[in-house]
CSV table of C-alpha atoms and ligand atoms in Angstrom, one decimal:
chain,number,residue,atom,x,y,z
N,1,UNK,CA,-18.4,11.8,-11.5
N,2,UNK,CA,-15.1,12.1,-13.5
N,3,UNK,CA,-13.7,8.7,-12.2
N,4,UNK,CA,-14.5,6.9,-15.4
N,5,UNK,CA,-13.0,9.5,-17.7
N,6,UNK,CA,-9.6,10.0,-16.0
N,7,UNK,CA,-6.6,8.8,-17.9
N,8,UNK,CA,-5.9,5.2,-16.9
N,9,UNK,CA,-3.4,2.6,-18.1
N,10,UNK,CA,-4.4,-1.0,-17.6
N,11,UNK,CA,-1.9,-2.9,-15.4
N,12,UNK,CA,-3.8,-5.7,-13.8
N,13,UNK,CA,-7.0,-7.7,-13.7
N,14,UNK,CA,-9.7,-6.5,-11.2
N,15,UNK,CA,-11.5,-7.3,-9.0
N,16,UNK,CA,-9.0,-8.9,-6.7
N,17,UNK,CA,-10.4,-11.9,-4.8
N,18,UNK,CA,-12.1,-11.8,-1.3
N,19,UNK,CA,-11.6,-14.9,0.8
N,20,UNK,CA,-12.9,-16.0,4.1
N,21,UNK,CA,-10.2,-17.0,6.6
N,22,UNK,CA,-11.8,-19.9,8.3
N,23,UNK,CA,-8.9,-21.4,10.2
N,24,UNK,CA,-7.6,-18.0,11.4
N,25,UNK,CA,-11.1,-17.0,12.5
N,26,UNK,CA,-11.4,-20.2,14.5
N,27,UNK,CA,-7.9,-19.9,16.0
N,28,UNK,CA,-8.5,-16.4,17.3
N,29,UNK,CA,-12.1,-16.9,18.3
N,30,UNK,CA,-12.9,-13.3,17.4
N,31,UNK,CA,-14.8,-11.7,14.5
N,32,UNK,CA,-15.2,-13.4,11.2
N,33,UNK,CA,-12.1,-12.5,9.1
N,34,UNK,CA,-12.2,-11.9,5.4
N,35,UNK,CA,-9.2,-10.9,3.3
N,36,UNK,CA,-9.1,-8.8,0.1
N,37,UNK,CA,-6.1,-10.0,-2.0
N,38,UNK,CA,-4.5,-6.9,-3.4
N,39,UNK,CA,-1.3,-8.9,-3.0
N,40,UNK,CA,-2.5,-10.7,-6.1
N,41,UNK,CA,-2.8,-7.7,-8.5
N,42,UNK,CA,-1.3,-9.3,-11.6
N,43,UNK,CA,1.8,-7.3,-12.2
N,44,UNK,CA,5.4,-7.8,-10.9
N,45,UNK,CA,4.5,-9.8,-7.8
N,46,UNK,CA,1.5,-7.6,-6.8
N,47,UNK,CA,0.6,-5.0,-4.3
N,48,UNK,CA,-1.4,-1.8,-3.6
N,49,UNK,CA,0.8,0.5,-5.7
N,50,UNK,CA,-0.6,-1.2,-8.9
N,51,UNK,CA,-3.9,0.5,-8.5
N,52,UNK,CA,-2.3,3.9,-8.0
N,53,UNK,CA,0.1,3.4,-10.9
N,54,UNK,CA,-2.8,2.8,-13.3
N,55,UNK,CA,-3.8,6.4,-12.9
N,56,UNK,CA,-0.3,7.9,-12.5
N,57,UNK,CA,0.9,6.2,-15.7
N,58,UNK,CA,-2.4,7.2,-17.4
N,59,UNK,CA,-1.5,10.8,-16.5
N,60,UNK,CA,2.2,10.4,-17.6
N,61,UNK,CA,1.1,9.0,-21.0
N,62,UNK,CA,-1.5,11.7,-21.5
N,63,UNK,CA,1.4,14.2,-20.9
N,64,UNK,CA,3.6,12.4,-23.4
N,65,UNK,CA,6.3,11.7,-20.7
N,66,UNK,CA,8.9,9.1,-21.5
N,67,UNK,CA,10.5,8.3,-18.1
N,68,UNK,CA,9.1,7.6,-14.7
N,69,UNK,CA,11.1,8.8,-11.7
N,70,UNK,CA,10.2,7.9,-8.1
N,71,UNK,CA,11.8,7.3,-4.7
N,72,UNK,CA,11.6,5.0,-1.7
N,73,UNK,CA,13.6,2.8,0.7
N,74,UNK,CA,15.8,0.0,-0.6
N,75,UNK,CA,13.0,-2.5,-0.2
N,76,UNK,CA,10.3,-0.2,-1.5
N,77,UNK,CA,7.3,-2.1,-3.0
N,78,UNK,CA,6.2,1.1,-4.7
N,79,UNK,CA,9.6,1.4,-6.5
N,80,UNK,CA,9.5,-2.3,-7.6
N,81,UNK,CA,6.0,-1.9,-9.0
N,82,UNK,CA,6.9,1.4,-10.7
N,83,UNK,CA,9.8,-0.4,-12.4
N,84,UNK,CA,7.5,-3.2,-13.6
N,85,UNK,CA,4.7,-0.9,-14.7
N,86,UNK,CA,7.2,1.3,-16.6
N,87,UNK,CA,8.1,-1.8,-18.7
N,88,UNK,CA,4.5,-2.6,-19.5
N,89,UNK,CA,3.9,1.1,-20.5
N,90,UNK,CA,7.1,1.3,-22.6
N,91,UNK,CA,8.5,4.0,-20.3
N,92,UNK,CA,12.0,4.4,-18.8
N,93,UNK,CA,12.3,4.1,-15.0
N,94,UNK,CA,14.7,5.8,-12.6
N,95,UNK,CA,14.5,5.0,-8.9
N,96,UNK,CA,16.0,7.1,-6.0
N,97,UNK,CA,16.6,4.6,-3.2
N,98,UNK,CA,17.8,5.7,0.3
N,99,UNK,CA,20.3,3.3,1.7
N,100,UNK,CA,23.6,1.7,0.8
N,101,UNK,CA,23.8,-0.7,-2.1
N,102,UNK,CA,24.1,-4.2,-0.7
N,103,UNK,CA,26.6,-6.7,-2.1
N,104,UNK,CA,23.9,-9.1,-3.1
N,105,UNK,CA,20.6,-7.5,-4.1
N,106,UNK,CA,17.6,-9.3,-2.7
N,107,UNK,CA,13.8,-8.9,-2.4
N,108,UNK,CA,12.4,-5.8,-4.1
N,109,UNK,CA,15.9,-4.5,-5.0
N,110,UNK,CA,16.6,-7.6,-7.0
N,111,UNK,CA,13.3,-7.2,-8.8
N,112,UNK,CA,14.1,-3.5,-9.5
N,113,UNK,CA,17.2,-4.7,-11.3
N,114,UNK,CA,15.4,-7.5,-13.1
N,115,UNK,CA,12.9,-4.9,-14.3
N,116,UNK,CA,15.8,-2.9,-15.6
N,117,UNK,CA,15.4,0.2,-13.6
N,118,UNK,CA,18.2,2.7,-13.3
N,119,UNK,CA,19.0,3.1,-9.6
N,120,UNK,CA,20.4,6.1,-7.7
N,121,UNK,CA,21.4,5.5,-4.1
N,122,UNK,CA,21.3,8.3,-1.6
N,123,UNK,CA,20.9,9.1,2.1
N,124,UNK,CA,17.4,9.3,3.6
N,125,UNK,CA,17.8,13.0,4.3
N,126,UNK,CA,18.8,13.8,0.7
N,127,UNK,CA,16.0,11.7,-0.9
N,128,UNK,CA,13.4,14.4,-1.7
N,129,UNK,CA,16.1,16.7,-3.2
N,130,UNK,CA,17.7,13.9,-5.1
N,131,UNK,CA,14.4,12.9,-6.7
N,132,UNK,CA,14.1,16.3,-8.4
N,133,UNK,CA,17.8,16.4,-9.2
N,134,UNK,CA,17.5,13.2,-11.1
N,135,UNK,CA,14.5,14.6,-12.9
N,136,UNK,CA,16.5,17.7,-13.9
N,137,UNK,CA,19.4,15.6,-15.1
N,138,UNK,CA,16.9,13.6,-17.3
N,139,UNK,CA,15.6,16.8,-18.8
N,140,UNK,CA,19.2,17.9,-19.5
N,141,UNK,CA,19.7,14.5,-21.3
N,142,UNK,CA,16.7,15.3,-23.5
N,143,UNK,CA,14.1,13.1,-21.7
N,144,UNK,CA,10.7,14.0,-20.4
N,145,UNK,CA,10.5,12.7,-16.9
N,146,UNK,CA,7.3,12.2,-14.9
N,147,UNK,CA,7.9,12.4,-11.1
N,148,UNK,CA,5.8,10.2,-8.9
N,149,UNK,CA,5.9,11.1,-5.2
N,150,UNK,CA,7.0,8.5,-2.6
N,151,UNK,CA,4.3,5.8,-2.4
N,152,UNK,CA,2.4,7.2,-5.3
N,153,UNK,CA,0.4,9.1,-2.7
N,154,UNK,CA,-1.1,12.2,-4.4
N,155,UNK,CA,-4.6,12.9,-5.7
N,156,UNK,CA,-3.9,10.9,-8.8
N,157,UNK,CA,-2.7,7.8,-7.2
N,158,UNK,CA,-5.3,7.9,-4.5
N,159,UNK,CA,-8.0,7.7,-7.2
N,160,UNK,CA,-7.0,4.0,-7.5
N,161,UNK,CA,-8.2,3.4,-4.0
N,162,UNK,CA,-11.5,5.3,-4.5
N,163,UNK,CA,-12.0,2.9,-7.3
N,164,UNK,CA,-11.0,0.0,-5.2
N,165,UNK,CA,-13.7,0.9,-2.7
N,166,UNK,CA,-16.3,0.9,-5.4
N,167,UNK,CA,-15.0,-2.5,-6.4
N,168,UNK,CA,-15.3,-3.7,-2.9
N,169,UNK,CA,-18.8,-2.3,-2.6
N,170,UNK,CA,-20.0,-4.5,-5.5
N,171,UNK,CA,-18.2,-7.5,-4.2
N,172,UNK,CA,-19.6,-7.4,-0.7
N,173,UNK,CA,-23.1,-6.8,-2.0
N,174,UNK,CA,-22.8,-9.9,-4.2
N,175,UNK,CA,-21.4,-12.0,-1.4
N,176,UNK,CA,-24.0,-10.7,1.1
N,177,UNK,CA,-21.5,-9.6,3.7
N,178,UNK,CA,-21.4,-6.3,5.6
N,179,UNK,CA,-17.9,-5.8,7.1
N,180,UNK,CA,-18.0,-3.8,10.4
N,181,UNK,CA,-14.4,-2.8,9.7
N,182,UNK,CA,-11.7,-2.7,7.0
N,183,UNK,CA,-8.2,-3.0,8.4
N,184,UNK,CA,-5.0,-2.2,6.4
N,185,UNK,CA,-1.5,-0.9,6.5
N,186,UNK,CA,-1.1,2.8,6.1
N,187,UNK,CA,2.1,4.8,5.4
N,188,UNK,CA,2.2,7.5,2.7
N,189,UNK,CA,-1.6,8.0,2.8
N,190,UNK,CA,-2.9,7.4,-0.7
N,191,UNK,CA,-4.5,4.1,0.2
N,192,UNK,CA,-6.2,5.4,3.3
N,193,UNK,CA,-7.4,8.6,1.6
N,194,UNK,CA,-8.9,6.7,-1.3
N,195,UNK,CA,-10.6,4.1,0.8
N,196,UNK,CA,-12.0,6.6,3.2
N,197,UNK,CA,-13.3,8.8,0.4
N,198,UNK,CA,-14.7,5.8,-1.4
N,199,UNK,CA,-16.4,4.6,1.8
N,200,UNK,CA,-18.2,7.9,2.1
N,201,UNK,CA,-19.2,7.7,-1.6
N,202,UNK,CA,-20.6,4.2,-1.3
N,203,UNK,CA,-22.3,4.7,2.1
N,204,UNK,CA,-20.0,2.1,3.7
N,205,UNK,CA,-21.0,2.1,7.4
N,206,UNK,CA,-18.0,0.2,8.9
N,207,UNK,CA,-14.7,1.6,10.3
N,208,UNK,CA,-11.9,2.2,7.7
N,209,UNK,CA,-9.0,1.5,10.1
N,210,UNK,CA,-5.5,2.2,9.0
N,211,UNK,CA,-2.8,0.6,11.1
N,212,UNK,CA,0.2,3.0,10.9
N,213,UNK,CA,3.5,1.5,9.7
N,214,UNK,CA,5.6,4.6,10.4
N,215,UNK,CA,3.3,7.6,10.9
N,216,UNK,CA,2.3,9.4,14.0
N,217,UNK,CA,-0.9,11.1,15.1
N,218,UNK,CA,0.4,14.4,16.6
N,219,UNK,CA,3.3,16.8,16.5
N,220,UNK,CA,5.0,18.5,13.5
N,221,UNK,CA,5.0,15.3,11.4
N,222,UNK,CA,1.4,14.4,12.2
N,223,UNK,CA,-0.3,12.2,9.6
N,224,UNK,CA,-4.0,13.3,9.8
N,225,UNK,CA,-3.3,16.6,8.0
N,226,UNK,CA,-1.6,14.7,5.2
N,227,UNK,CA,-4.7,12.4,4.9
N,228,UNK,CA,-7.0,15.4,4.8
N,229,UNK,CA,-4.9,17.1,2.2
N,230,UNK,CA,-4.7,14.1,-0.2
N,231,UNK,CA,-8.4,13.3,0.3
N,232,UNK,CA,-9.5,16.9,-0.5
N,233,UNK,CA,-7.4,17.0,-3.6
N,234,UNK,CA,-8.6,13.6,-4.7
N,235,UNK,CA,-12.3,14.6,-4.2
N,236,UNK,CA,-11.7,17.7,-6.3
N,237,UNK,CA,-10.0,15.6,-9.0
N,238,UNK,CA,-13.0,13.3,-9.4
N,239,UNK,CA,-15.6,16.1,-9.1
N,240,UNK,CA,-16.9,15.0,-5.7
N,241,UNK,CA,-18.0,17.6,-3.2
N,242,UNK,CA,-17.3,15.4,-0.2
N,243,UNK,CA,-14.8,17.0,2.2
N,244,UNK,CA,-13.1,15.3,5.1
N,245,UNK,CA,-11.8,16.6,8.3
N,246,UNK,CA,-9.0,15.0,10.4
N,247,UNK,CA,-11.5,13.3,12.7
N,248,UNK,CA,-13.0,11.4,9.7
N,249,UNK,CA,-9.9,9.2,9.5
N,250,UNK,CA,-9.5,6.1,11.7
N,251,UNK,CA,-5.9,5.7,12.5
N,252,UNK,CA,-4.1,3.4,15.0
N,253,UNK,CA,-0.4,4.2,15.7
N,254,UNK,CA,0.2,1.6,18.5
N,255,UNK,CA,2.2,-0.8,16.4
N,256,UNK,CA,5.3,1.2,15.2
N,257,UNK,CA,7.7,-1.3,16.9
N,258,UNK,CA,11.3,-0.4,16.5
N,259,UNK,CA,10.6,1.8,13.5
N,260,UNK,CA,10.1,1.6,9.7
N,261,UNK,CA,11.4,-1.6,8.1
N,262,UNK,CA,12.4,-3.0,11.6
N,263,UNK,CA,10.2,-6.0,12.0
N,264,UNK,CA,10.0,-7.7,15.4
N,265,UNK,CA,8.1,-10.5,17.1
N,266,UNK,CA,4.6,-9.2,16.3
N,267,UNK,CA,5.4,-9.1,12.6
N,268,UNK,CA,7.0,-12.5,12.5
N,269,UNK,CA,4.2,-14.0,14.6
N,270,UNK,CA,1.7,-12.6,12.1
N,271,UNK,CA,3.7,-14.1,9.2
N,272,UNK,CA,3.7,-17.4,10.9
N,273,UNK,CA,0.0,-17.4,11.7
N,274,UNK,CA,-1.1,-16.4,8.2
N,275,UNK,CA,1.2,-18.9,6.5
N,276,UNK,CA,0.5,-21.8,8.8
N,277,UNK,CA,-3.3,-21.3,9.1
N,278,UNK,CA,-4.1,-20.0,5.7
N,279,UNK,CA,-1.1,-20.5,3.3
N,280,UNK,CA,-1.0,-16.8,2.7
N,281,UNK,CA,2.2,-14.8,2.8
N,282,UNK,CA,2.7,-11.3,4.4
N,283,UNK,CA,5.6,-8.9,4.0
N,284,UNK,CA,7.5,-8.1,7.2
N,285,UNK,CA,7.5,-4.3,6.7
N,286,UNK,CA,3.8,-3.4,6.0
N,287,UNK,CA,1.3,-6.2,5.9
N,288,UNK,CA,2.8,-8.3,8.8
N,289,UNK,CA,2.8,-5.1,11.0
N,290,UNK,CA,-0.8,-4.3,10.1
N,291,UNK,CA,-1.9,-7.9,10.6
N,292,UNK,CA,0.1,-8.1,13.9
N,293,UNK,CA,-1.8,-5.0,15.1
N,294,UNK,CA,-5.1,-6.4,13.9
N,295,UNK,CA,-4.6,-9.8,15.7
N,296,UNK,CA,-3.6,-7.9,18.8
N,297,UNK,CA,-6.8,-5.8,18.6
N,298,UNK,CA,-8.8,-9.0,18.3
N,299,UNK,CA,-7.1,-10.3,21.4
N,300,UNK,CA,-7.9,-7.1,23.2
N,301,UNK,CA,-11.6,-7.5,22.3
N,302,UNK,CA,-11.6,-4.4,20.1
N,303,UNK,CA,-13.9,-6.4,17.8
N,304,UNK,CA,-16.8,-8.7,18.9
N,305,UNK,CA,-17.3,-12.3,17.9
N,306,UNK,CA,-20.5,-11.5,16.0
N,307,UNK,CA,-18.7,-8.9,13.8
N,308,UNK,CA,-17.1,-9.3,10.4
N,309,UNK,CA,-13.8,-7.7,9.6
N,310,UNK,CA,-12.0,-7.4,6.2
N,311,UNK,CA,-8.2,-7.3,6.2
N,312,UNK,CA,-7.1,-5.5,3.0
N,313,UNK,CA,-3.9,-7.2,2.0
N,314,UNK,CA,-1.8,-4.5,0.3
N,315,UNK,CA,1.0,-6.8,-0.8
N,316,UNK,CA,4.8,-6.6,-0.1
N,317,UNK,CA,5.5,-10.3,-0.1
N,318,UNK,CA,8.9,-9.9,-1.9
N,319,UNK,CA,10.2,-8.2,1.3
N,320,UNK,CA,10.3,-11.6,2.9
N,321,UNK,CA,13.5,-12.5,1.0
N,322,UNK,CA,15.3,-9.4,2.3
N,323,UNK,CA,14.6,-10.5,5.8
N,324,UNK,CA,15.5,-14.2,5.2
N,325,UNK,CA,17.8,-14.4,8.2
N,326,UNK,CA,15.1,-13.2,10.7
N,327,UNK,CA,12.4,-15.3,9.1
N,328,UNK,CA,14.6,-18.4,9.5
N,329,UNK,CA,15.3,-17.5,13.2
N,330,UNK,CA,11.9,-16.5,14.2
N,331,UNK,CA,9.4,-18.6,12.2
L,401,PLP,C1,3.0,1.3,0.2
L,401,PLP,C2,2.4,0.2,1.0
L,401,PLP,C3,1.4,0.3,1.9
L,401,PLP,C4,0.9,1.7,2.4
L,401,PLP,O1,0.2,2.3,1.4
L,401,PLP,P1,0.1,3.9,1.4
L,401,PLP,O2,-0.8,4.3,0.3
L,401,PLP,O3,1.6,4.3,1.2
L,401,PLP,O4,-0.3,4.4,2.8
L,401,PLP,C5,0.9,-0.8,2.5
L,401,PLP,N1,1.3,-2.0,2.2
L,401,PLP,C6,2.3,-2.2,1.3
L,401,PLP,C7,2.7,-3.6,1.1
L,401,PLP,C8,2.9,-1.2,0.7
L,401,PLP,O5,3.9,-1.4,-0.2
């Protein structure tokens, strides 16, 4: 297995904690609920992109690149953590953000600025093209850019979540727990690909259930082929002969609400429950949507009372400040 020899740049301390959510479990009278705290990865307010960036930046440094370039929405957690990680690695950072520049930057955008990233605003439809344009402009300016795809979701970033699954396997063995399911927010696919591949490698028997934030199951933009493609490339990269088909992925697309970054009642209810029962914060875009879906599944008896479920907290808490108005109204 090549996992241990791939270039990696240290960004945070692992393993992240696993905690039992006693009050939430009692309140919902469903399965025993554990939480894996990847919101506490110790860089720039934490989140799942840290694990991917360790391998992406490892690769960038191995190729002697000097500037990271990536893209996302205005409140992208991935962009904020790329900006923070670039600082730690001594690299420049350019971000292509779709949306209009707000008068007062808040949430992740404020943090992008504090981390000194150069920001390029564009329209959503122009984002992919703009990303490579910015890279070309950097080359013309004598720089050596390293382009990271949206969400850091390619075979390099996904290795971070294969590794995370190996980490979890050690932790649950030590704790003597056997989760019947892992539930988490899925969007660009690197997290789900890595976890699903890692689950197969470790012999994890439970369901690895991604709650879709913005992806659909069927049609021209269907998500399962993306998951299969990333997973195959990741397996090849680490020298594993495991191959996945679309039916190997567990994906729930029932909680898309009004669309990406449009949180509603389920999201704000989840934020309220986790903060009031457990003192844990969720982000309105990703983790509150996934938790809202998970709590709804509990209420629909998708899980039984004697089961154990681990919610993988993927971070995103700085989003809260960008939705301050709705938080104040709805919580
Ligand atoms: C990016 C992100 C996700 C989704 O991870 P993918 O690997 O893109 O599917 C989930 N939660 C948070 C907080 C994120 O920022």
